[in-house]
PDB file of C-alpha atoms and ligand atoms in Angstrom:
ATOM      1  CA  MET A 203      94.705 239.807 132.452  1.00 83.00           C
ATOM      2  CA  LYS A 204      98.024 241.749 132.475  1.00 89.00           C
ATOM      3  CA  PHE A 205      96.389 244.670 131.478  1.00 94.00           C
ATOM      4  CA  ILE A 206      94.152 245.075 134.699  1.00 95.00           C
ATOM      5  CA  ARG A 207      97.152 243.303 136.937  1.00 91.00           C
ATOM      6  CA  VAL A 208      99.277 246.731 135.602  1.00 92.00           C
ATOM      7  CA  VAL A 209      95.970 249.031 136.611  1.00 95.00           C
ATOM      8  CA  LEU A 210      95.847 247.262 140.192  1.00 94.00           C
ATOM      9  CA  GLY A 211      99.614 247.520 141.196  1.00 94.00           C
ATOM     10  CA  ALA A 212      99.393 251.398 139.819  1.00 95.00           C
ATOM     11  CA  LEU A 213      96.416 251.644 141.552  1.00 95.00           C
ATOM     12  CA  ILE A 214      97.605 250.025 144.751  1.00 95.00           C
ATOM     13  CA  LEU A 215     101.216 252.521 144.602  1.00 95.00           C
ATOM     14  CA  PHE A 216      99.288 255.262 144.225  1.00 95.00           C
ATOM     15  CA  PHE A 217      97.257 254.861 147.547  1.00 93.00           C
ATOM     16  CA  ASN A 218     100.534 253.737 149.273  1.00 93.00           C
ATOM     17  CA  TRP A 219     101.768 257.281 148.487  1.00 95.00           C
ATOM     18  CA  VAL A 220      98.628 259.278 148.912  1.00 93.00           C
ATOM     19  CA  PHE A 221      98.325 257.553 152.075  1.00 93.00           C
ATOM     20  CA  THR A 222     101.734 257.350 153.146  1.00 93.00           C
ATOM     21  CA  PRO A 223     101.756 256.101 156.940  1.00 95.00           C
ATOM     22  CA  ARG A 224     103.499 258.731 159.680  1.00 95.00           C
ATOM     23  CA  SER A 225     107.036 257.228 161.485  1.00 96.00           C
ATOM     24  CA  ILE A 226     107.168 257.017 165.496  1.00 95.00           C
ATOM     25  CA  LYS A 227     108.954 258.860 166.887  1.00 95.00           C
ATOM     26  CA  ARG A 228     111.001 257.656 169.560  1.00 95.00           C
ATOM     27  CA  SER A 229     113.770 258.458 171.696  1.00 96.00           C
ATOM     28  CA  SER A 230     117.092 258.030 170.317  1.00 96.00           C
ATOM     29  CA  GLU A 231     117.959 255.276 172.528  1.00 96.00           C
ATOM     30  CA  LEU A 232     114.828 253.084 171.735  1.00 96.00           C
ATOM     31  CA  GLN A 233     115.579 253.569 168.296  1.00 97.00           C
ATOM     32  CA  GLN A 234     119.089 252.036 168.420  1.00 97.00           C
ATOM     33  CA  GLN A 235     117.658 249.359 170.627  1.00 97.00           C
ATOM     34  CA  VAL A 236     115.129 248.911 167.995  1.00 97.00           C
ATOM     35  CA  ASP A 237     117.559 249.321 165.049  1.00 97.00           C
ATOM     36  CA  LYS A 238     119.671 246.904 166.596  1.00 96.00           C
ATOM     37  CA  ASN A 239     116.828 244.064 166.450  1.00 96.00           C
ATOM     38  CA  VAL A 240     116.205 244.257 163.080  1.00 97.00           C
ATOM     39  CA  LYS A 241     119.903 245.029 162.415  1.00 96.00           C
ATOM     40  CA  GLY A 242     120.245 241.198 160.291  1.00 96.00           C
ATOM     41  CA  PHE A 243     116.641 241.578 158.405  1.00 98.00           C
ATOM     42  CA  THR A 244     115.776 241.841 154.535  1.00 98.00           C
ATOM     43  CA  LEU A 245     112.672 241.855 152.684  1.00 98.00           C
ATOM     44  CA  TYR A 246     112.375 240.057 150.176  1.00 98.00           C
ATOM     45  CA  GLN A 247     109.061 241.541 147.860  1.00 98.00           C
ATOM     46  CA  TYR A 248     107.696 242.669 144.766  1.00 97.00           C
ATOM     47  CA  LYS A 249     106.925 246.469 144.183  1.00 95.00           C
ATOM     48  CA  ALA A 250     103.116 246.423 143.238  1.00 94.00           C
ATOM     49  CA  CYS A 251     102.234 242.937 145.806  1.00 95.00           C
ATOM     50  CA  PRO A 252      99.832 244.079 147.801  1.00 96.00           C
ATOM     51  CA  PHE A 253     100.743 241.769 150.503  1.00 98.00           C
ATOM     52  CA  CYS A 254     104.218 243.863 150.244  1.00 98.00           C
ATOM     53  CA  VAL A 255     102.554 247.109 150.348  1.00 97.00           C
ATOM     54  CA  LYS A 256     101.231 245.997 153.890  1.00 98.00           C
ATOM     55  CA  VAL A 257     104.258 245.232 154.922  1.00 98.00           C
ATOM     56  CA  ARG A 258     106.285 248.235 153.912  1.00 98.00           C
ATOM     57  CA  ARG A 259     103.947 250.282 155.278  1.00 98.00           C
ATOM     58  CA  GLU A 260     104.429 248.898 159.313  1.00 98.00           C
ATOM     59  CA  ILE A 261     108.115 248.859 158.553  1.00 98.00           C
ATOM     60  CA  LYS A 262     108.082 252.883 158.010  1.00 98.00           C
ATOM     61  CA  ARG A 263     105.302 252.727 160.783  1.00 97.00           C
ATOM     62  CA  GLN A 264     107.490 251.235 162.543  1.00 97.00           C
ATOM     63  CA  ALA A 265     110.647 253.632 161.319  1.00 97.00           C
ATOM     64  CA  MET A 266     112.708 250.172 160.998  1.00 98.00           C
ATOM     65  CA  LYS A 267     115.707 250.395 158.931  1.00 97.00           C
ATOM     66  CA  ILE A 268     115.462 247.060 156.985  1.00 98.00           C
ATOM     67  CA  PRO A 269     116.648 246.435 153.555  1.00 98.00           C
ATOM     68  CA  THR A 270     114.543 245.006 150.711  1.00 98.00           C
ATOM     69  CA  LYS A 271     115.293 243.018 147.621  1.00 98.00           C
ATOM     70  CA  ASP A 272     112.952 243.200 144.678  1.00 98.00           C
ATOM     71  CA  ALA A 273     112.762 239.622 143.312  1.00 98.00           C
ATOM     72  CA  LYS A 274     110.519 240.591 140.047  1.00 96.00           C
ATOM     73  CA  ARG A 275     113.313 242.619 138.880  1.00 96.00           C
ATOM     74  CA  ASP A 276     116.141 241.250 140.492  1.00 98.00           C
ATOM     75  CA  GLN A 277     117.405 237.905 139.072  1.00 98.00           C
ATOM     76  CA  GLN A 278     119.646 237.388 141.582  1.00 98.00           C
ATOM     77  CA  SER A 279     117.145 238.264 144.266  1.00 98.00           C
ATOM     78  CA  ALA A 280     114.456 235.741 142.992  1.00 98.00           C
ATOM     79  CA  ASP A 281     117.091 232.909 143.600  1.00 98.00           C
ATOM     80  CA  GLU A 282     118.304 233.573 146.701  1.00 98.00           C
ATOM     81  CA  LEU A 283     115.400 233.693 147.835  1.00 98.00           C
ATOM     82  CA  VAL A 284     114.886 230.370 146.148  1.00 98.00           C
ATOM     83  CA  GLU A 285     117.233 228.712 147.696  1.00 98.00           C
ATOM     84  CA  GLY A 286     116.928 229.850 150.984  1.00 98.00           C
ATOM     85  CA  GLY A 287     113.324 230.358 151.412  1.00 98.00           C
ATOM     86  CA  GLY A 288     112.213 227.456 149.673  1.00 98.00           C
ATOM     87  CA  ARG A 289     109.608 229.180 147.364  1.00 98.00           C
ATOM     88  CA  LEU A 290     109.172 232.429 145.035  1.00 98.00           C
ATOM     89  CA  LYS A 291     106.422 233.489 147.406  1.00 98.00           C
ATOM     90  CA  VAL A 292     106.430 236.951 148.713  1.00 98.00           C
ATOM     91  CA  PRO A 293     106.902 238.852 151.337  1.00 98.00           C
ATOM     92  CA  CYS A 294     109.107 236.802 152.608  1.00 98.00           C
ATOM     93  CA  LEU A 295     111.696 238.741 155.317  1.00 98.00           C
ATOM     94  CA  LYS A 296     114.888 237.280 155.982  1.00 98.00           C
ATOM     95  CA  ILE A 297     115.898 236.812 159.564  1.00 98.00           C
ATOM     96  CA  GLU A 298     119.854 236.428 160.404  1.00 97.00           C
ATOM     97  CA  GLU A 299     120.203 236.862 163.907  1.00 94.00           C
ATOM     98  CA  ALA A 300     122.207 235.053 166.797  1.00 90.00           C
ATOM     99  CA  GLY A 301     124.047 233.273 163.827  1.00 92.00           C
ATOM    100  CA  THR A 302     120.975 231.974 162.362  1.00 96.00           C
ATOM    101  CA  VAL A 303     118.849 231.897 159.072  1.00 98.00           C
ATOM    102  CA  ARG A 304     114.710 231.871 159.114  1.00 98.00           C
ATOM    103  CA  TRP A 305     112.226 232.615 156.357  1.00 98.00           C
ATOM    104  CA  MET A 306     109.645 234.289 156.979  1.00 98.00           C
ATOM    105  CA  TYR A 307     106.683 234.515 154.532  1.00 98.00           C
ATOM    106  CA  GLU A 308     103.527 235.511 155.286  1.00 98.00           C
ATOM    107  CA  SER A 309     102.965 238.929 155.932  1.00 98.00           C
ATOM    108  CA  SER A 310     100.519 238.737 158.418  1.00 98.00           C
ATOM    109  CA  ASP A 311     103.074 236.496 160.523  1.00 98.00           C
ATOM    110  CA  ILE A 312     105.812 239.214 159.478  1.00 98.00           C
ATOM    111  CA  ILE A 313     104.022 242.264 160.452  1.00 98.00           C
ATOM    112  CA  SER A 314     103.532 240.131 164.273  1.00 98.00           C
ATOM    113  CA  PHE A 315     106.807 239.789 164.615  1.00 98.00           C
ATOM    114  CA  LEU A 316     108.008 242.909 163.651  1.00 98.00           C
ATOM    115  CA  GLN A 317     106.280 244.718 166.051  1.00 97.00           C
ATOM    116  CA  GLN A 318     107.101 242.457 168.817  1.00 97.00           C
ATOM    117  CA  LYS A 319     110.904 243.573 168.102  1.00 96.00           C
ATOM    118  CA  ALA A 320     109.071 247.259 167.957  1.00 95.00           C
ATOM    119  CA  ALA A 321     107.739 246.420 171.226  1.00 88.00           C
TER     120      ALA A 321
HETATM  121  N1  LIG B1606      98.827 234.477 152.326  1.00 83.50           N
HETATM  122  C1  LIG B1606      99.830 235.207 151.350  1.00 83.50           C
HETATM  123  C2  LIG B1606      99.858 235.657 150.181  1.00 83.50           C
HETATM  124  C3  LIG B1606     101.354 236.101 150.370  1.00 83.50           C
HETATM  125  C4  LIG B1606     100.858 236.013 147.928  1.00 83.50           C
HETATM  126  O1  LIG B1606     100.119 235.980 147.596  1.00 83.50           O
HETATM  127  N2  LIG B1606     101.388 236.882 147.289  1.00 83.50           N
HETATM  128  C5  LIG B1606     101.774 236.814 145.418  1.00 83.50           C
HETATM  129  C6  LIG B1606     102.390 238.385 145.426  1.00 83.50           C
HETATM  130  S1  LIG B1606     101.176 239.627 145.581  1.00 83.50           S
HETATM  131  C7  LIG B1606     103.141 236.164 145.139  1.00 83.50           C
HETATM  132  O2  LIG B1606     104.269 235.620 145.955  1.00 83.50           O
HETATM  133  N3  LIG B1606     102.625 235.196 144.645  1.00 83.50           N
HETATM  134  C8  LIG B1606     103.464 233.409 143.951  1.00 83.50           C
HETATM  135  C9  LIG B1606     103.691 232.434 144.588  1.00 83.50           C
HETATM  136  O3  LIG B1606     102.078 231.769 145.625  1.00 83.50           O
HETATM  137  O4  LIG B1606     103.886 231.667 144.411  1.00 83.50           O
HETATM  138  C10 LIG B1606     101.008 236.691 152.549  1.00 83.50           C
HETATM  139  O5  LIG B1606     100.352 237.733 153.248  1.00 83.50           O
HETATM  140  O6  LIG B1606     101.370 236.887 151.960  1.00 83.50           O
END
């Protein structure tokens, strides 16, 4: 079972690498605005999780600068996720804005939210 998961993970990463999406090109003012919109965001994720790959691809497509934390390999990140978000489930977007902190689970919700921030 573990072997199958490792092979599938490697395949996901390989195809993600081969078909890396292009980043959108914006004017520098627009890009600065998008950078500002996502400034306090952090993505908690696993490297080979397909839902995380889906979110990372959208981040790349949208040319967003969002730091990632690996909640599988880094115990501190896993603890932060459980303490803050309430569950060890990825992907999860930590959203720090306007003095508040929110934790958003579900890849489709995260992608829709990021698309709004890019609009
Ligand atoms: N529907 C979720 C699925 C996320 C999911 O199943 N993530 C897995 C890793 S690939 C996970 O964190 N599993 C741990 C758990 O569910 O407790 C999404 O689209 O984000």
